[in-house]
Structure formats: structure tokens, C-alpha cells
Coordinates of C-alpha atoms and ligand atoms in Angstrom, one line a residue:
X1489 CA -10.4 29.4 13.6
X1490 CA -7.5 29.1 16.0
X1491 CA -5.0 31.8 15.8
X1492 CA -1.7 29.8 16.0
X1493 CA 0.6 32.8 16.6
X1494 CA -1.5 34.0 19.5
X1495 CA -1.8 30.5 20.9
X1496 CA -1.5 30.7 24.7
X1497 CA 1.0 27.8 24.6
X1498 CA 3.3 29.8 22.5
X1499 CA 5.5 32.6 23.7
X1500 CA 7.8 32.5 20.7
X1501 CA 9.1 35.9 19.4
X1502 CA 11.4 37.2 16.9
X1503 CA 13.6 35.0 14.9
X1504 CA 12.5 31.9 16.9
X1505 CA 8.9 32.5 15.7
X1506 CA 10.0 32.7 12.1
X1507 CA 11.7 29.3 12.6
X1508 CA 8.6 27.6 14.0
X1509 CA 6.8 26.2 10.9
X1510 CA 3.5 25.8 12.8
X1511 CA 3.3 29.5 13.8
X1512 CA 5.3 31.1 11.1
X1513 CA 3.4 33.3 8.7
X1514 CA 6.4 34.9 7.0
X1515 CA 5.4 37.9 5.0
X1516 CA 1.8 37.5 6.1
X1517 CA 2.5 38.8 9.7
X1518 CA 0.6 42.0 10.0
X1519 CA 2.3 45.3 11.1
X1520 CA 0.8 45.0 14.5
X1521 CA 2.0 41.4 14.8
X1522 CA 5.5 42.5 13.6
X1523 CA 5.7 45.0 16.4
X1524 CA 4.2 42.8 19.1
X1525 CA 6.5 39.8 18.3
X1526 CA 9.7 41.6 17.7
X1527 CA 9.6 40.8 14.0
X1528 CA 10.3 44.4 12.6
X1529 CA 13.0 44.3 10.1
X1530 CA 13.1 40.5 10.1
X1531 CA 10.8 40.2 7.2
X1532 CA 10.5 42.4 4.0
X1533 CA 8.2 45.4 4.0
X1534 CA 5.3 44.0 2.1
X1535 CA 2.5 42.4 4.1
X1536 CA 1.0 39.7 2.0
X1537 CA -2.1 37.4 2.2
X1538 CA -1.9 33.7 2.4
X1539 CA -3.2 33.5 -1.2
X1540 CA -0.5 35.8 -2.5
X1541 CA 2.1 33.6 -0.8
X1542 CA 0.5 30.5 -2.4
X1543 CA 0.7 32.2 -5.8
X1544 CA 4.5 32.6 -5.2
X1545 CA 4.8 28.9 -4.3
X1546 CA 2.9 27.8 -7.4
X1547 CA 5.4 29.9 -9.5
X1548 CA 8.3 28.0 -7.8
X1549 CA 6.7 24.7 -8.5
X1550 CA 6.2 25.5 -12.2
X1551 CA 9.9 25.8 -12.6
X1552 CA 10.7 22.3 -11.1
X1553 CA 11.4 19.7 -13.7
X1554 CA 10.4 16.5 -11.9
X1555 CA 7.9 15.5 -9.3
X1556 CA 10.8 14.5 -7.0
X1557 CA 12.0 18.0 -7.2
X1558 CA 8.5 19.3 -6.4
X1559 CA 8.4 16.8 -3.5
X1560 CA 11.7 18.2 -2.1
X1561 CA 10.6 21.8 -2.6
X1562 CA 7.2 21.1 -0.8
X1563 CA 9.1 19.3 2.0
X1564 CA 11.2 22.4 2.4
X1565 CA 8.1 24.5 2.5
X1566 CA 6.5 22.4 5.2
X1567 CA 9.7 22.9 7.2
X1568 CA 9.2 26.7 6.9
X1569 CA 5.4 27.3 6.9
X1570 CA 2.9 24.5 7.6
X1571 CA -0.1 26.7 6.9
X1572 CA 1.1 27.7 3.5
X1573 CA 2.1 24.1 2.7
X1574 CA -1.4 22.8 3.4
X1575 CA -3.1 25.8 1.7
X1576 CA -1.3 24.9 -1.5
X1577 CA -1.8 21.1 -1.2
X1578 CA -5.4 21.3 -0.1
X1579 CA -6.4 23.6 -2.9
X1580 CA -5.6 20.9 -5.5
X1581 CA -5.2 17.4 -3.9
X1582 CA -5.7 15.6 -7.1
X1583 CA -2.5 17.2 -8.4
X1584 CA -0.5 17.1 -5.1
X1585 CA -1.4 13.6 -3.7
X1586 CA 0.8 11.8 -6.4
X1587 CA 3.7 14.1 -5.5
X1588 CA 3.6 13.8 -1.7
X1589 CA 2.3 10.2 -1.6
X1590 CA 2.4 7.3 -4.1
X1591 CA 4.2 7.1 -6.5
X1592 CA 6.7 10.0 -5.9
X1593 CA 7.1 9.1 -2.2
X1594 CA 8.5 5.8 -3.2
X1595 CA 11.4 7.4 -5.1
X1596 CA 11.9 9.8 -2.1
X1597 CA 12.1 6.9 0.2
X1598 CA 14.8 5.2 -2.0
X1599 CA 16.9 8.3 -1.6
X1600 CA 15.8 9.3 1.9
X1601 CA 19.3 9.5 3.5
X1602 CA 20.6 11.5 0.6
X1603 CA 17.6 14.0 0.4
X1604 CA 17.4 14.4 4.2
X1605 CA 17.2 18.1 5.4
X1606 CA 15.8 18.1 9.0
X1607 CA 14.3 15.7 11.4
X1608 CA 10.6 15.0 11.4
X1609 CA 8.7 12.6 13.7
X1610 CA 10.3 10.1 16.1
X1611 CA 13.0 7.4 15.5
X1612 CA 12.8 4.5 17.9
X1613 CA 15.7 2.1 17.8
X1614 CA 16.5 -1.2 19.6
X1615 CA 19.0 0.6 22.0
X1616 CA 16.1 2.5 23.4
X1617 CA 14.5 -0.6 24.8
X1618 CA 13.3 0.1 28.4
X1619 CA 13.1 3.9 27.7
X1620 CA 10.4 4.2 25.0
X1621 CA 7.9 6.1 27.2
X1622 CA 10.6 8.6 28.0
X1623 CA 11.5 8.9 24.4
X1624 CA 7.9 9.5 23.3
X1625 CA 7.7 12.3 25.9
X1626 CA 10.5 14.1 23.9
X1627 CA 7.8 14.8 21.2
X1628 CA 6.5 18.4 21.8
X1629 CA 2.8 17.7 21.2
X1630 CA 0.8 16.4 24.2
X1631 CA -2.3 15.2 22.4
X1632 CA -1.2 12.9 19.7
X1633 CA -4.1 11.0 18.1
X1634 CA -2.4 9.0 15.3
X1635 CA 1.0 7.4 15.2
X1636 CA 1.8 6.0 11.8
X1637 CA 4.6 3.5 12.5
X1638 CA 6.7 1.6 9.9
X1639 CA 9.8 -0.6 10.0
X1640 CA 10.4 0.2 6.4
X1641 CA 10.3 -3.6 5.9
X1642 CA 8.2 -3.5 2.7
X1643 CA 7.9 0.0 1.2
X1644 CA 5.3 0.0 -1.6
X1645 CA 6.6 -2.4 -4.2
X1646 CA 10.3 -1.5 -3.3
X1647 CA 11.0 -4.1 -0.7
X1648 CA 13.0 -3.5 2.6
X1649 CA 14.2 0.1 2.7
X1650 CA 14.9 0.2 6.5
X1651 CA 15.0 3.7 8.0
X1652 CA 14.4 5.2 4.6
X1653 CA 10.9 4.1 5.0
X1654 CA 10.3 7.1 7.3
X1655 CA 9.2 9.0 4.2
X1656 CA 6.1 6.8 3.9
X1657 CA 5.0 7.3 7.5
X1658 CA 5.4 11.1 7.0
X1659 CA 3.6 11.0 3.6
X1660 CA 0.7 8.9 4.9
X1661 CA 0.0 11.3 7.8
X1662 CA 0.1 14.3 5.5
X1663 CA -2.7 12.6 3.5
X1664 CA -4.8 12.6 6.8
X1665 CA -4.6 16.4 6.7
X1666 CA -4.5 17.1 3.0
X1667 CA -7.4 14.8 2.1
X1668 CA -9.5 14.6 5.2
X1669 CA -8.7 17.8 7.3
X1670 CA -7.3 15.9 10.3
X1671 CA -5.2 18.5 12.2
X1672 CA -1.5 18.0 11.6
X1673 CA -0.6 18.5 15.2
X1674 CA -2.6 15.3 16.0
X1675 CA -0.3 13.1 14.0
X1676 CA 3.2 11.7 14.7
X1677 CA 5.2 9.6 12.2
X1678 CA 7.4 7.0 13.8
X1679 CA 10.3 5.0 12.3
X1680 CA 10.6 1.7 14.2
X1681 CA 14.3 1.4 13.3
X1682 CA 14.9 -2.3 13.8
X1683 CA 17.6 -2.6 11.0
X1684 CA 17.4 -3.7 7.5
X1685 CA 18.1 -6.9 5.5
X1686 CA 19.6 -4.8 2.7
X1687 CA 23.4 -4.9 2.9
X1688 CA 23.7 -2.1 0.3
X1689 CA 21.8 0.3 2.6
X1690 CA 23.8 -0.6 5.6
X1691 CA 26.9 0.1 3.7
X1692 CA 25.7 3.5 2.3
X1693 CA 27.6 6.2 4.2
X1694 CA 24.5 8.5 4.0
X1695 CA 22.2 5.9 5.3
X1696 CA 20.5 7.3 8.5
X1697 CA 19.3 4.2 10.3
X1698 CA 20.9 1.7 12.5
X1699 CA 23.3 -0.6 10.6
X1700 CA 21.9 -3.9 12.0
X1701 CA 20.0 -6.8 10.5
X1702 CA 16.4 -7.0 11.8
X1703 CA 15.9 -8.9 15.1
X1704 CA 14.1 -12.3 15.6
X1705 CA 10.3 -12.2 15.7
X1706 CA 10.5 -12.7 19.4
X1707 CA 12.7 -9.8 20.0
X1708 CA 10.6 -7.6 17.6
X1709 CA 7.4 -8.6 19.5
X1710 CA 9.0 -7.6 22.8
X1711 CA 10.0 -4.3 21.5
X1712 CA 6.6 -3.6 20.1
X1713 CA 4.9 -4.6 23.2
X1714 CA 7.0 -2.0 25.1
X1715 CA 6.2 0.6 22.4
X1716 CA 2.4 -0.1 22.5
X1717 CA 2.4 0.1 26.3
X1718 CA 4.4 3.4 26.2
X1719 CA 1.8 4.8 23.7
X1720 CA -1.1 3.9 26.0
X1721 CA 0.7 5.7 28.8
X1722 CA 1.9 8.8 27.0
X1723 CA -0.9 9.3 24.4
X1724 CA -4.0 7.3 25.7
X1725 CA -6.3 8.5 22.9
X1726 CA -3.8 7.6 20.2
X1727 CA -4.6 5.2 17.3
X1728 CA -1.6 3.2 15.9
X1729 CA -1.6 2.9 12.2
X1730 CA 0.8 0.1 11.0
X1731 CA 2.3 0.9 7.6
X1732 CA 4.6 -1.0 5.2
X1733 CA 5.9 -3.6 7.6
X1734 CA 7.2 -6.8 6.1
X1735 CA 4.1 -9.0 5.3
X1736 CA 4.5 -11.6 8.0
X1737 CA 5.3 -8.8 10.7
X1738 CA 2.3 -6.9 9.5
X1739 CA -0.1 -9.8 9.9
X1740 CA 1.3 -10.8 13.2
X1741 CA 1.1 -7.3 14.7
X1742 CA -2.4 -6.8 13.5
X1743 CA -3.5 -10.2 15.0
X1744 CA -1.7 -9.3 18.2
X1745 CA -3.2 -5.9 18.8
X1746 CA -6.4 -5.4 16.9
X1747 CA -8.7 -6.5 19.7
X1748 CA -6.5 -5.1 22.4
X1749 CA -6.0 -1.5 21.3
X1750 CA -7.1 1.1 18.9
X1751 CA -5.0 0.2 15.7
X1752 CA -5.2 -0.8 12.1
X1753 CA -3.0 -1.7 9.2
X1754 CA -3.7 0.2 6.0
X1755 CA -1.9 -2.3 3.8
X1756 CA -4.2 -5.0 5.0
X1757 CA -7.5 -3.3 6.1
X1758 CA -7.3 -0.1 4.0
X1759 CA -6.5 -2.0 0.8
X1760 CA -9.3 -4.5 1.4
X1761 CA -11.7 -1.8 2.1
X1762 CA -10.8 0.2 -1.1
X1763 CA -11.1 -3.0 -3.2
X1764 CA -14.5 -3.7 -1.6
X1765 CA -15.5 0.0 -2.3
X1766 CA -14.8 -0.6 -6.0
X1767 CA -16.7 -3.9 -6.0
X1768 CA -19.7 -2.4 -4.3
X1769 CA -19.8 0.4 -6.9
X1770 CA -19.6 -2.1 -9.7
X1771 CA -22.5 -4.1 -8.1
X1772 CA -24.5 -0.8 -7.7
X1773 CA -24.0 -0.3 -11.4
X1774 CA -25.4 -3.7 -12.4
X1775 CA -27.8 -3.9 -9.5
X1776 CA -26.5 -7.2 -8.3
X1777 CA -26.3 -8.4 -4.7
X1778 CA -22.9 -9.2 -3.2
X1779 CA -24.2 -12.5 -1.8
X1780 CA -24.6 -13.9 -5.3
X1781 CA -21.1 -13.2 -6.6
X1782 CA -18.5 -15.8 -7.3
X1783 CA -15.0 -14.3 -6.9
X1784 CA -11.7 -15.6 -8.3
X1785 CA -8.5 -14.1 -7.0
X1786 CA -5.5 -14.3 -9.4
X1787 CA -2.7 -14.2 -6.8
X1788 CA -3.1 -15.6 -3.3
X1789 CA -0.8 -13.5 -1.3
X1790 CA -1.5 -11.0 1.5
X1791 CA -3.5 -8.6 -0.7
X1792 CA -5.8 -11.4 -2.0
X1793 CA -6.4 -12.8 1.5
X1794 CA -7.1 -9.4 3.1
X1795 CA -9.7 -8.6 0.4
X1796 CA -11.2 -12.1 0.5
X1797 CA -11.6 -11.9 4.3
X1798 CA -13.3 -8.5 4.2
X1799 CA -15.6 -9.7 1.4
X1800 CA -16.7 -12.7 3.6
X1801 CA -17.6 -10.2 6.3
X1802 CA -19.5 -8.0 3.9
X1803 CA -21.4 -11.0 2.5
X1804 CA -22.1 -12.1 6.1
X1805 CA -23.5 -8.7 6.8
X1806 CA -26.0 -9.4 3.9
X1807 CA -27.2 -12.6 5.5
X1808 CA -24.8 -15.4 4.2
X1809 CA -23.3 -17.8 6.7
X1810 CA -19.4 -17.6 7.0
X1811 CA -19.1 -21.0 5.4
X1812 CA -21.3 -20.2 2.5
X1813 CA -19.5 -16.9 1.9
X1814 CA -16.2 -18.6 1.9
X1815 CA -17.4 -21.1 -0.7
X1816 CA -18.0 -18.2 -3.1
X1817 CA -14.3 -17.3 -3.2
X1818 CA -11.5 -19.0 -4.9
X1819 CA -7.8 -18.4 -5.2
X1820 CA -5.4 -19.0 -8.1
X1821 CA -1.6 -18.7 -7.5
X1822 CA 1.6 -19.5 -9.3
X1823 CA 0.8 -23.2 -9.1
X1824 CA -2.8 -22.8 -10.4
X1825 CA -6.1 -23.1 -8.7
X1826 CA -5.6 -23.4 -5.0
X1827 CA -7.0 -26.9 -4.1
X1828 CA -7.5 -28.5 -0.8
X1829 CA -5.2 -31.5 -1.8
X1830 CA -2.2 -29.2 -1.6
X1831 CA 0.2 -30.0 1.2
X1832 CA 1.8 -26.6 1.8
X1833 CA -0.9 -24.1 2.3
X1834 CA -1.2 -21.4 4.9
X1835 CA -4.2 -21.5 7.2
X1836 CA -5.6 -18.4 5.5
X1837 CA -5.3 -19.8 2.0
X1838 CA -6.8 -23.2 3.1
X1839 CA -10.1 -21.3 4.0
X1840 CA -10.6 -20.8 0.3
X1841 CA -9.1 -24.0 -1.1
X1842 CA -11.4 -25.9 -3.6
X1843 CA -12.2 -29.6 -3.5
X1844 CA -11.2 -29.9 -7.2
X1845 CA -8.7 -31.5 -9.3
X1846 CA -5.6 -29.2 -9.7
X1847 CA -6.0 -26.9 -12.8
X1848 CA -3.1 -24.7 -14.0
X1849 CA -4.7 -22.8 -16.8
X1850 CA -6.6 -19.6 -15.8
X1851 CA -9.1 -19.7 -18.6
X1852 CA -10.0 -23.3 -17.8
X1853 CA -10.5 -22.3 -14.1
X1854 CA -12.8 -19.4 -15.3
X1855 CA -14.8 -21.9 -17.4
X1856 CA -15.0 -24.3 -14.4
X1857 CA -15.9 -21.9 -11.6
X1858 CA -17.8 -19.2 -13.6
X1859 CA -16.7 -16.2 -11.5
X1860 CA -18.6 -13.0 -11.8
X1861 CA -15.6 -11.1 -10.4
X1862 CA -11.9 -11.5 -11.3
X1863 CA -9.3 -9.8 -9.1
X1864 CA -5.6 -9.7 -10.1
X1865 CA -3.2 -9.3 -7.1
X1866 CA -0.4 -11.4 -8.6
X1867 CA 2.4 -8.9 -9.6
X1868 CA 2.2 -10.6 -13.0
X1869 CA 1.9 -7.9 -15.5
X1870 CA -0.2 -8.9 -18.6
X1871 CA -1.5 -12.0 -17.1
X1872 CA -5.1 -11.2 -18.1
X1873 CA -4.7 -11.7 -21.8
X1874 CA -7.4 -11.5 -24.5
X1875 CA -8.6 -15.1 -23.8
X1876 CA -9.0 -14.4 -20.1
X1877 CA -11.0 -11.2 -20.6
X1878 CA -13.2 -12.8 -23.3
X1879 CA -13.8 -15.8 -21.1
X1880 CA -15.1 -13.5 -18.4
X1881 CA -17.2 -11.6 -20.9
X1882 CA -18.7 -14.7 -22.4
X1883 CA -19.9 -15.7 -18.9
X1884 CA -21.1 -12.3 -17.7
X1885 CA -23.1 -9.4 -19.2
X1886 CA -20.8 -7.0 -17.2
X1887 CA -17.8 -8.9 -16.0
X1888 CA -16.0 -7.2 -13.0
X1889 CA -12.3 -7.3 -13.7
X1890 CA -9.8 -5.6 -11.2
X1891 CA -6.1 -5.6 -12.1
X1892 CA -4.7 -4.3 -8.8
X1893 CA -1.0 -5.1 -9.1
X1894 CA 1.3 -2.2 -9.0
X1895 CA 3.2 -0.4 -10.5
X1896 CA 1.7 0.1 -14.0
X1897 CA 3.9 -2.5 -15.7
X1898 CA 2.7 -5.2 -13.2
X1899 CA -1.0 -4.5 -13.9
X1900 CA -2.6 -7.8 -15.0
X1901 CA -4.1 -5.9 -18.0
X1902 CA -4.4 -2.3 -19.0
X1903 CA -7.7 -0.3 -19.0
X1904 CA -7.7 -0.2 -22.7
X1905 CA -7.3 -4.0 -23.0
X1906 CA -10.0 -4.6 -20.5
X1907 CA -12.5 -2.4 -22.4
X1908 CA -11.5 -3.4 -25.9
X1909 CA -11.5 -7.2 -25.3
X1910 CA -14.8 -7.0 -23.4
X1911 CA -16.3 -4.8 -26.0
X1912 CA -16.9 -2.1 -23.4
X1913 CA -18.7 -4.5 -21.0
X1914 CA -16.1 -4.8 -18.3
X1915 CA -16.3 -2.9 -15.0
X1916 CA -12.7 -2.3 -14.5
X1917 CA -10.4 -0.9 -11.8
X1918 CA -6.7 -1.0 -11.4
X1919 CA -4.1 -0.4 -8.7
X1920 CA -2.3 2.0 -11.2
X1921 CA -3.7 5.1 -12.7
X1922 CA -4.8 4.6 -16.3
X1923 CA -6.0 7.4 -18.6
X1924 CA -9.5 7.4 -19.9
X1925 CA -10.2 5.1 -22.9
X1926 CA -12.3 6.0 -25.9
X1927 CA -14.0 3.0 -27.5
X1928 CA -16.6 3.4 -30.3
X1929 CA -17.1 7.0 -29.4
X1930 CA -17.8 6.4 -25.8
X1931 CA -15.4 7.5 -23.0
X1932 CA -14.6 5.1 -20.2
X1933 CA -13.1 6.3 -16.9
X1934 CA -11.0 3.5 -15.4
X1935 CA -11.2 3.4 -11.5
X1936 CA -8.0 3.6 -9.4
X1937 CA -8.3 1.5 -6.3
X1938 CA -6.2 4.0 -4.3
X1939 CA -6.2 3.6 -0.5
X1940 CA -6.5 7.3 0.0
X1941 CA -10.2 6.9 -0.5
X1942 CA -10.4 5.1 2.8
X1943 CA -7.6 5.6 5.3
X1944 CA -7.9 9.5 5.7
X1945 CA -11.7 9.0 6.2
X1946 CA -11.1 6.3 8.8
X1947 CA -8.7 8.7 10.4
X1948 CA -11.2 11.6 10.5
X1949 CA -13.9 9.4 11.9
X1950 CA -11.5 8.2 14.5
X1951 CA -10.3 11.7 15.4
X1952 CA -13.9 12.8 15.9
X1953 CA -15.6 9.8 17.5
X1954 CA -12.6 8.4 19.4
X1955 CA -13.6 4.8 19.2
X1956 CA -12.1 2.2 21.5
X1957 CA -11.4 -0.1 18.5
X1958 CA -11.5 -0.2 14.6
X1959 CA -13.4 -3.3 13.6
X1960 CA -13.8 -4.9 10.2
X1961 CA -17.3 -3.4 10.1
X1962 CA -15.8 0.1 10.3
X1963 CA -13.9 -0.8 7.0
X1964 CA -17.0 -2.2 5.4
X1965 CA -19.0 0.9 6.3
X1966 CA -16.2 3.0 4.8
X1967 CA -16.3 1.0 1.6
X1968 CA -20.1 1.4 1.3
X1969 CA -19.9 5.0 2.0
X1970 CA -17.3 5.5 -0.8
X1971 CA -19.5 3.4 -3.3
X1972 CA -22.6 5.5 -2.4
X1973 CA -20.8 8.6 -3.4
X1974 CA -20.3 7.6 -7.0
X1975 CA -23.3 9.0 -8.8
X1976 CA -25.3 7.1 -11.4
X1977 CA -24.0 9.3 -14.2
X1978 CA -20.4 8.6 -13.1
X1979 CA -21.1 4.9 -12.9
X1980 CA -22.4 5.0 -16.4
X1981 CA -19.0 6.0 -17.7
X1982 CA -17.3 3.2 -15.7
X1983 CA -16.3 5.1 -12.7
X1984 CA -15.9 2.9 -9.6
X1985 CA -14.6 5.5 -7.1
X1986 CA -15.7 9.0 -6.2
X1987 CA -14.2 11.9 -8.0
X1988 CA -10.7 13.0 -6.9
X1989 CA -11.4 16.6 -7.5
X1990 CA -13.6 16.9 -4.4
X1991 CA -11.7 14.6 -2.2
X1992 CA -12.2 16.5 1.2
X1993 CA -16.0 16.4 0.6
X1994 CA -15.8 12.7 -0.2
X1995 CA -13.7 11.9 2.9
X1996 CA -16.0 13.9 5.1
X1997 CA -19.0 12.0 3.7
X1998 CA -17.3 8.6 4.3
X1999 CA -16.0 9.7 7.8
X2000 CA -19.6 10.8 8.7
X2001 CA -21.0 7.3 8.0
X2002 CA -18.2 5.6 9.8
X2003 CA -18.6 7.9 12.8
X2004 CA -22.3 7.3 12.8
X2005 CA -21.6 3.5 12.9
X2006 CA -19.1 4.0 15.8
X2007 CA -21.9 5.9 17.8
X2008 CA -24.6 3.3 16.9
X2009 CA -22.6 0.4 17.9
X2010 CA -21.0 1.8 21.1
X2011 CA -17.5 1.9 19.8
X2012 CA -17.4 5.7 20.1
X2013 CA -16.3 7.4 23.4
X2014 CA -17.0 11.0 22.2
X2015 CA -20.3 12.5 23.1
X2016 CA -22.8 12.0 20.3
X2017 CA -23.6 15.3 18.7
X2018 CA -27.2 16.0 17.4
X2019 CA -25.9 16.0 13.9
X2020 CA -22.8 14.2 12.9
X2021 CA -21.7 15.8 9.5
X2022 CA -21.7 19.5 10.7
X2023 CA -20.0 18.4 13.8
X2024 CA -17.2 16.7 11.8
X2025 CA -16.9 19.7 9.6
X2026 CA -16.5 22.0 12.6
X2027 CA -13.4 19.8 13.6
X2028 CA -11.6 20.0 10.3
X2029 CA -8.2 21.6 10.0
X2030 CA -8.3 24.8 7.9
X2031 CA -5.2 26.1 6.3
X2032 CA -5.6 29.7 7.4
X2033 CA -3.6 32.1 9.6
Ligands
LIG1088 P1 2.3 -11.4 -2.6 O1 3.8 -11.5 -3.0 O2 2.0 -11.6 -1.1 O3 1.4 -12.3 -3.4 C1 1.6 -12.6 -4.8 C2 0.7 -13.7 -5.2 O4 0.7 -13.8 -6.6 C3 1.2 -15.0 -4.7 O5 0.1 -15.8 -4.2 C4 1.9 -15.8 -5.9 O6 1.8 -17.2 -5.9 C5 0.9 -15.2 -7.0 N1 1.6 -15.2 -8.3 C6 2.8 -14.8 -8.6 N2 3.1 -15.0 -10.0 C7 2.0 -15.7 -10.4 C8 1.6 -16.2 -11.7 N3 2.4 -16.2 -12.7 N4 0.4 -16.8 -11.8 C9 -0.4 -16.8 -10.8 N5 -0.2 -16.3 -9.6 C10 1.0 -15.8 -9.4 O7 2.0 -9.9 -3.0 P2 0.7 -9.0 -2.3 O8 1.2 -8.2 -1.2 O9 -0.5 -9.9 -2.2 O10 0.5 -7.9 -3.6 C11 0.1 -8.4 -4.8 C12 0.1 -7.2 -5.8 O11 -1.1 -6.4 -5.4 C13 1.2 -6.3 -5.7 O12 1.6 -5.9 -7.1 C14 0.7 -5.0 -5.1 O13 1.3 -3.8 -5.6 C15 -0.8 -5.1 -5.4 N6 -1.6 -4.4 -4.4 C16 -2.4 -3.3 -4.8 C17 -3.1 -2.6 -3.9 C18 -4.1 -1.6 -4.4 O14 -4.3 -1.4 -5.5 N7 -4.6 -0.7 -3.5 C19 -3.0 -2.8 -2.5 C20 -2.1 -4.0 -2.2 C21 -1.4 -4.7 -3.1

């Protein structure tokens, strides 16, 4: 355990020490420390343990009336005492993840400029062009391993929030620590403040970003090139995590940098990996090989393409050719089945276009293509009606039905509908969190395809093994590791993801498998330890003084 107060890099004393959230212990400073650091009289008489302090925090939280108020309180706590913040959050991630991350963080981002208390992370704006390395050096930490960078161009389902999107970069990195024990000092949230398309935000007197409209793609690419080069210079071991950029920017940036530097995009790769994790668990449940699945996506946007592409890689890893794997996947969008005779089709969508007559009715497409898996990523709440679920159930003993659209009212069907209409046969997961369903005396636990099963573990593996790149295979290994951590008993009740109650253990399990893969394939630059899991465990952040 590192003693943060005695850290050789710190010579803080007195009031300044109490103001440093990383070193502050508040009432937990011992009498000896109080004397040594000039703290006598600056804190009350009682010397408390961390657990006693956490008890007080829980009391405060109990009096807050909404999750947004709890979010604001916890953010204030983090500003005062980082160790206490993580002690509380890591003691019950299942409770605190929805407060610090999705869905509450969306509400917090909407009001970011109004809720703002004190600066966190770095804000890079267009007027800093030519000086980005210099600006990065203003950050006090010298060994940053993760930058989560957003333009705020597409925050959750809320659209372009501009600089308000900083809340998501902060929240995402907190999950690295809270769920997977990545040390918080290794993380740096960055707002790439390029402006916003939203006139209402630009006109809000409390808006904190630049009041510009976003630049052209060319200008944005030049800015990003400079930023990426500056990161390589200032933080050579750093992984860049792209988060909630506008869809086309997100795809372009990933394509531009994924083979050049250590980076990934959670909306594209993390999402695909968590969906694949759910599918692999479902296939473990029914003991069916991935190579034999016919998959129909309802919705043909970025989420569908991201999942489809990773599925193809996963099928290839099990021996199918790319062409054969692609043939097992079909897309259905607002105009019906995506067929090759369509004139306006993106290159990505064309890969999965069928040589068929156009069909506009989903049930007819199900009868025609006989999918074993139906995945909703359409934003069309209620689109999987009784006919659709019954059609899937008539074709399959255990139909796999994922309704991934968010938030809850956009879900293509509810958990209750999926289980009721399939007479308990469906293997169901959703993007939203649904309550357990009791049907004919049996309790079903619907899975939530939440990215936090994947990205913190990818982060931990990256922190430990220091790979040169994050490849598609890393995300497939993470999905498999997640699936393998759902026990047979849990699968019997419909669970498709590991338990959220032991999330740190699950993330360490997944990170161990991913790190092992990085060592086996030569991606890792760290020295391979004799045993990976205990080594990873030894690197975990512990919320202790
Ligand atoms: P998008 O806007 O890129 O794509 C939406 C697609 O749905 C388009 O192809 C559109 O043609 C199709 N569509 C719209 N209305 C339709 C209709 N009536 N019938 C058939 N198709 C229709 O959106 P994106 O980014 O692909 O996200 C889709 C949904 O997936 C969102 O609700 C998002 O929240 C959810 N999602 C969930 C994730 C998770 O659970 N981890 C991760 C990523 C996305």
C-alpha cells in the first residue's frame, strides 16, 4: 500500500494538504501526522477511521432526494477526499455505478455548466492549436496511462452537448477505478472543445465551452493529429479512449488511428464486445456454436455495424471464412430488409446486404431468413411485438432476442414481453435495466448489456500489460471471458452477464484473460510475470490511507 501523505513527491503541509483531494485524510490524520504536517487545530479533535468517515458519507447520501443530488454530493466528496470517495463507491458498485455513470451522468451532462463546481481534467480548444503539447504538460501527473477524450458530439442518447460532455469523460474514467481498480492518478479526462451545433447551448450564459460551431472534418482531423502527436510526446505509454463523438467523427478517428497508436472507441468496440459477451453466454446456455448462427439486426446504424463486424471476427476465429461469416448476418432498417439492389448504402451496410427482393415486414423477413438471433438497435421502442417474438419462438427452441435500444422507452420490447410471448424460451438481454420477471412460478433475470462489463477490464489489462495496440481480438477475448464468468446456475435463470455484485472480481477475471492474450500474441510490452492474475491483483488501486 502506498502512503499518499508521505509520498516523496509531496511536500504539502497544513491547509494546503487538506485542500489536496489525493492526499487529504480529513479527520483520519493521526495525531502524529497532525503534528508533523502542521495540521493541529485545523481538524476536529476526533481521530477517525476511513470506515467511520464512510459511515458519515452514507448518512449524508441517505438524506439526498434524487440520484442527481447524490451525484453532486459525491462529486463534491471527490473534490475533498479521493480515497474516501472510492472507499464508498467501491464498497457497493452496483448501487453507485448508475449514479456516477449511465443514466444519472446523462442528466448531469445536460446541466454541466449549471452544476459546475471546480475544474477537473483538461480542456483543449481550437485556439490552442500549435500549443497542445505545452497544454498537456500543465497537467500535474507525469505518467498518464488513459486519456478519455470526447467532443461531446453525441452524449448517450442526448445528442450534441458540446463542452457539457466533459461529465461523460470524467464518469467513464471513474469506472476504470471503481469497477476495475485502475489507479485514478493514471487517468485524465479531456474535453476536446471544438464547439457545438446546439444554438441553445451557445446562448446559455452559464455554458462553459467555446461558443463556436464545430469545424470542418479537415480542420478537426488536423487538430486531432496534433493532439495525438502531443500525447505520444508527453505521455508515451498512454491509451486514448474515444468517447461519445458524433458517429461519423467516431468512425473516422478510429479508422485513422487504430493501427497507428494505442487507442479504442468504447461506443464502437466496447459496445460490440458487450453484445458479443451476451451472445456467447446465450450460446453457452444452449450449447450451440457461433458459426451456426443466423443473425438479424433490426436497425442498421453504427451500433449494428459495430456488433456485426465483431461477430464476423468471432466467427472467423472459430474457422469460418470472412465471406461465409458475413453471409450469416442480415440488416433491417427503416426501409425494410437491407438488400443489395439499394442505391444509397454505406460501404459497411453493403457488406451485409442480401440478394433478395425487398421485404418491409419484419415478421416476413424472420420467416424468410430464419434467424436464430434477433438484435434490436433501432431506437424504435416496442418494435418487437407479439408477432415478432412468436415468429422467433416458432423457429427456435431458445430464440436469442436482444433489445438494445436505450433508454427504456426505446427498448424494442420489455423483458416481460420477451419472456411472456416466448413462453419463457427467449434468451433475452436489453440495453436498459429491467426488473426480474416471474412467469409460471419461475424467476427470470434479464441481462443488461452494459459496457461496464468490458471497458474497465480492457483498461486494467492495458494498464498492466502495456500493449502496443488494442486489436479486435482483445475485445473478443474480453467478451469470451465475460461469458465464461456466468455460472451454469445463473444461466439457467436467464442471466447473460456476470453478477454486478462482485464487479471487481469479474473485471479482474476478464482483464487477466485479455492480458494473457496480449502476452501470448506479442502485443504486451510489460515483462510477463510467472502468474498473471496475482500480478494484476497486486497492481490494483486500493481505497486505503
Ligand atoms: P443509429 O441512429 O446509427 O441507427 C438507427 C438504425 O435504426 C438506423 O439504421 C435506422 O434506419 C434504424 N431504424 C430507425 N427506425 C426504424 C424502424 N422503424 N424500423 C426499422 N429500423 C429503424 O443509432 P445507433 O447508434 O446504431 O444506436 C441504436 C440504438 O442502440 C440506440 O437506442 C442506442 O441507445 C442503442 N445502443 C445500445 C448499446 C448498449 O446497449 N450497450 C450500445 C450502443 C447503442
